[in-house]
Coordinates of N, CA, C and O in Angstrom, one line a residue:
M209 N -5.5 12.6 19.6 CA -6.5 13.1 18.6 C -6.0 14.4 17.9 O -6.4 14.7 16.8
E210 N -5.2 15.1 18.7 CA -4.6 16.4 18.1 C -3.7 16.1 17.0 O -3.7 16.8 16.0
K211 N -2.9 15.1 17.2 CA -1.9 14.7 16.1 C -2.5 14.0 14.9 O -2.0 14.2 13.8
H212 N -3.5 13.2 15.2 CA -4.2 12.5 14.1 C -5.7 12.8 14.1 O -6.5 12.1 14.5
A213 N -6.0 14.0 13.5 CA -7.3 14.5 13.5 C -8.3 13.6 12.8 O -9.5 13.5 13.2
D214 N -7.8 12.9 11.8 CA -8.7 11.9 11.1 C -9.1 10.7 11.9 O -10.1 10.0 11.6
A215 N -8.4 10.5 13.0 CA -8.7 9.4 13.9 C -9.7 9.8 15.1 O -10.1 9.0 15.9
K216 N -10.0 11.1 15.1 CA -10.8 11.6 16.3 C -12.1 10.9 16.4 O -12.4 10.4 17.5
G217 N -12.9 10.8 15.4 CA -14.2 10.2 15.5 C -14.1 8.7 15.9 O -14.8 8.3 16.9
P218 N -13.3 7.9 15.2 CA -13.1 6.5 15.6 C -12.6 6.4 17.0 O -13.0 5.5 17.8
L219 N -11.6 7.2 17.4 CA -11.1 7.1 18.8 C -12.2 7.5 19.8 O -12.3 6.8 20.9
E220 N -13.0 8.5 19.6 CA -14.1 8.8 20.5 C -15.0 7.7 20.6 O -15.5 7.4 21.7
A221 N -15.3 7.0 19.5 CA -16.2 5.9 19.5 C -15.6 4.7 20.3 O -16.3 4.1 21.1
W222 N -14.3 4.5 20.2 CA -13.7 3.5 21.0 C -13.7 3.8 22.5 O -14.0 3.0 23.3
I223 N -13.4 5.1 22.8 CA -13.4 5.5 24.2 C -14.8 5.3 24.8 O -15.0 4.8 25.9
N224 N -15.9 5.6 24.0 CA -17.2 5.4 24.5 C -17.5 3.9 24.7 O -18.1 3.5 25.7
D225 N -17.0 3.1 23.8 CA -17.2 1.6 24.0 C -16.4 1.2 25.3 O -17.0 0.4 26.1
A226 N -15.2 1.7 25.5 CA -14.4 1.3 26.6 C -15.1 1.7 27.9 O -15.1 1.0 28.9
K227 N -15.7 2.8 27.9 CA -16.4 3.3 29.1 C -17.7 2.5 29.4 O -18.0 2.3 30.6
R228 N -18.4 2.0 28.4 CA -19.6 1.3 28.6 C -19.3 -0.2 29.0 O -20.2 -0.9 29.5
N229 N -18.2 -0.7 28.6 CA -17.9 -2.1 28.8 C -17.0 -2.3 30.1 O -16.2 -1.5 30.4
D230 N -17.2 -3.5 30.7 CA -16.5 -3.8 31.9 C -15.8 -5.2 31.5 O -16.2 -6.2 31.9
W231 N -14.7 -5.0 30.7 CA -14.0 -6.2 30.3 C -13.4 -6.9 31.5 O -12.5 -6.4 32.2
K232 N -13.8 -8.1 31.7 CA -13.3 -8.9 32.9 C -12.0 -9.7 32.5 O -11.3 -10.0 33.4
N233 N -11.8 -9.9 31.3 CA -10.6 -10.7 30.9 C -10.4 -10.5 29.3 O -11.3 -10.0 28.7
P234 N -9.2 -10.9 28.8 CA -9.0 -10.8 27.4 C -10.1 -11.4 26.5 O -10.4 -10.9 25.4
N235 N -10.6 -12.6 26.9 CA -11.6 -13.2 26.1 C -12.9 -12.4 26.0 O -13.5 -12.3 25.0
H236 N -13.2 -11.8 27.1 CA -14.4 -10.9 27.1 C -14.2 -9.7 26.2 O -15.1 -9.3 25.4
L237 N -13.0 -9.1 26.2 CA -12.7 -8.0 25.3 C -12.8 -8.5 23.9 O -13.4 -7.7 23.0
K238 N -12.3 -9.6 23.5 CA -12.3 -10.1 22.2 C -13.7 -10.4 21.6 O -13.9 -10.5 20.4
E239 N -14.6 -10.6 22.5 CA -16.0 -10.8 22.1 C -16.5 -9.5 21.3 O -17.3 -9.6 20.4
L240 N -16.1 -8.3 21.8 CA -16.4 -7.1 21.1 C -15.4 -6.7 20.1 O -15.8 -6.2 19.0
Y241 N -14.2 -6.9 20.3 CA -13.1 -6.5 19.4 C -12.3 -7.8 19.0 O -11.2 -8.0 19.5
A242 N -12.9 -8.5 18.1 CA -12.3 -9.8 17.7 C -10.9 -9.6 17.0 O -10.0 -10.5 17.2
N243 N -10.6 -8.5 16.4 CA -9.4 -8.2 15.8 C -8.3 -7.6 16.7 O -7.2 -7.3 16.3
A244 N -8.7 -7.4 18.0 CA -7.7 -6.8 18.9 C -6.6 -7.8 19.1 O -6.8 -9.0 19.1
S245 N -5.4 -7.3 19.3 CA -4.2 -8.2 19.5 C -3.8 -8.1 21.0 O -3.4 -7.0 21.4
I246 N -3.8 -9.2 21.7 CA -3.4 -9.2 23.1 C -1.9 -9.6 23.0 O -1.5 -10.6 22.5
I247 N -1.1 -8.6 23.5 CA 0.4 -8.8 23.5 C 0.9 -8.8 24.9 O 0.1 -8.7 25.9
G248 N 2.2 -8.8 25.1 CA 2.8 -8.8 26.4 C 2.6 -7.5 27.2 O 2.2 -6.5 26.6
N249 N 3.0 -7.6 28.5 CA 2.9 -6.4 29.3 C 1.5 -5.8 29.5 O 1.4 -4.6 29.5
N250 N 0.5 -6.7 29.5 CA -0.9 -6.3 29.6 C -1.3 -5.3 28.5 O -2.3 -4.6 28.7
R251 N -0.7 -5.4 27.4 CA -1.0 -4.5 26.3 C -2.0 -5.1 25.3 O -2.0 -6.3 25.1
V252 N -2.9 -4.3 24.8 CA -3.8 -4.7 23.7 C -3.7 -3.7 22.6 O -3.7 -2.5 22.8
V253 N -3.6 -4.2 21.4 CA -3.5 -3.3 20.2 C -4.8 -3.4 19.4 O -5.3 -4.5 19.1
F254 N -5.4 -2.2 19.2 CA -6.7 -2.1 18.4 C -6.4 -1.4 17.1 O -5.6 -0.5 17.0
N255 N -7.1 -1.9 16.1 CA -7.1 -1.2 14.8 C -8.2 -0.2 14.8 O -9.4 -0.5 15.2
I256 N -7.9 1.1 14.5 CA -8.9 2.2 14.7 C -9.1 2.8 13.3 O -8.2 3.0 12.5
G257 N -10.3 3.3 13.1 CA -10.6 4.1 11.9 C -10.5 3.3 10.6 O -9.7 3.7 9.7
G258 N -11.1 2.2 10.5 CA -11.0 1.4 9.3 C -9.6 0.8 9.1 O -9.1 0.7 7.9
N259 N -8.9 0.5 10.2 CA -7.6 0.0 10.1 C -6.5 1.0 9.7 O -5.5 0.6 9.2
N260 N -6.8 2.3 9.8 CA -5.9 3.3 9.4 C -4.9 3.7 10.5 O -3.9 4.2 10.2
H261 N -5.3 3.4 11.7 CA -4.5 3.8 12.9 C -4.4 2.6 13.9 O -5.3 1.7 13.8
R262 N -3.4 2.7 14.7 CA -3.3 1.7 15.8 C -3.4 2.4 17.1 O -2.9 3.5 17.3
L263 N -4.1 1.7 18.0 CA -4.2 2.2 19.4 C -3.7 1.1 20.3 O -4.1 0.0 20.2
I264 N -2.7 1.5 21.1 CA -2.1 0.6 22.1 C -2.6 1.0 23.5 O -2.5 2.1 23.9
T265 N -3.1 0.0 24.2 CA -3.6 0.3 25.6 C -2.9 -0.7 26.5 O -2.4 -1.8 26.1
A266 N -2.8 -0.3 27.8 CA -2.5 -1.2 28.9 C -3.7 -1.4 29.7 O -4.4 -0.4 30.1
I267 N -4.1 -2.7 29.9 CA -5.4 -2.9 30.5 C -5.2 -3.8 31.8 O -4.5 -4.9 31.7
N268 N -5.7 -3.3 32.9 CA -5.7 -4.1 34.1 C -7.1 -4.6 34.2 O -8.0 -3.9 34.7
F269 N -7.4 -5.9 33.8 CA -8.7 -6.4 33.8 C -9.3 -6.6 35.2 O -10.5 -6.5 35.4
E270 N -8.4 -6.9 36.2 CA -8.9 -7.1 37.6 C -9.5 -5.9 38.2 O -10.5 -6.0 38.9
V271 N -9.0 -4.7 37.9 CA -9.5 -3.5 38.5 C -10.3 -2.6 37.5 O -10.8 -1.6 37.9
G272 N -10.2 -3.0 36.2 CA -11.0 -2.2 35.2 C -10.4 -0.9 34.8 O -11.1 0.1 34.5
I273 N -9.0 -0.9 34.7 CA -8.3 0.3 34.3 C -7.8 0.1 32.9 O -7.1 -0.9 32.6
V274 N -8.0 1.1 32.0 CA -7.5 1.1 30.7 C -6.7 2.4 30.5 O -7.2 3.5 30.7
L275 N -5.4 2.2 30.1 CA -4.5 3.4 29.9 C -4.1 3.4 28.4 O -3.7 2.3 27.9
I276 N -4.3 4.5 27.8 CA -3.8 4.6 26.4 C -2.3 4.9 26.4 O -1.8 5.8 27.0
K277 N -1.6 4.1 25.6 CA -0.1 4.2 25.6 C 0.4 4.7 24.2 O 1.5 5.3 24.2
F278 N -0.4 4.6 23.2 CA 0.0 5.0 21.8 C -1.2 5.1 20.9 O -2.1 4.3 20.9
V279 N -1.1 6.2 20.1 CA -2.1 6.3 19.0 C -1.2 6.7 17.8 O -0.5 7.7 17.9
G280 N -1.3 6.0 16.7 CA -0.6 6.4 15.5 C -1.0 5.6 14.3 O -1.8 4.7 14.3
T281 N -0.3 6.0 13.2 CA -0.6 5.3 11.9 C 0.2 4.0 12.0 O 1.0 3.7 12.9
H282 N -0.1 3.1 11.0 CA 0.6 1.9 10.9 C 2.1 2.1 10.7 O 2.9 1.4 11.3
A283 N 2.5 3.1 10.0 CA 3.9 3.4 9.8 C 4.6 3.8 11.1 O 5.7 3.4 11.4
E284 N 3.9 4.6 11.9 CA 4.4 5.0 13.2 C 4.5 3.8 14.1 O 5.4 3.6 14.9
Y285 N 3.5 3.0 14.1 CA 3.4 1.8 14.9 C 4.6 0.8 14.6 O 5.2 0.3 15.5
D286 N 4.9 0.7 13.3 CA 6.0 -0.2 12.9 C 7.4 0.3 13.5 O 8.3 -0.5 13.6
K287 N 7.5 1.5 14.0 CA 8.8 2.0 14.5 C 8.9 1.9 16.0 O 9.9 2.3 16.6
I288 N 7.9 1.4 16.7 CA 7.9 1.4 18.2 C 7.8 0.0 18.7 O 7.5 -0.9 17.9
D289 N 8.1 -0.2 20.0 CA 7.9 -1.5 20.6 C 6.6 -1.4 21.4 O 6.5 -0.6 22.4
A290 N 5.6 -2.1 20.9 CA 4.2 -2.0 21.5 C 4.2 -2.4 22.9 O 3.3 -2.0 23.7
E291 N 5.1 -3.2 23.4 CA 5.1 -3.7 24.8 C 5.6 -2.7 25.8 O 5.4 -2.8 27.0
T292 N 6.4 -1.7 25.3 CA 7.0 -0.7 26.2 C 6.7 0.7 25.9 O 7.0 1.6 26.7
V293 N 6.1 1.0 24.8 CA 5.8 2.4 24.4 C 5.0 3.1 25.5 O 4.1 2.5 26.1
E294 N 5.2 4.4 25.7 CA 4.5 5.2 26.6 C 4.0 6.5 25.8 O 4.8 7.0 25.0
L295 N 2.8 6.9 26.0 CA 2.2 8.1 25.4 C 3.0 9.3 25.8 O 3.3 9.5 27.0
S296 N 3.5 10.1 24.9 CA 4.3 11.3 25.2 C 3.5 12.5 24.9 O 2.6 12.5 24.2

């Protein structure tokens, strides 16, 4: 949020949604976020802030852990490998 201040509100809203929900599996997650992309390595890509930013998470549905791996613009997203990127 420090790097992308314009994404702060939408990211906070997503974080609140993630805290309130107990996603049991990818299908359950897609009920709330139909446009989320389920990719390899337990990664899920969300469009944030009117599709201005991308959020990549790693989700362990069995234990209910969500880790943020990347937040960036579409241009920044196009330069990384969504399955292996780590938040720095």
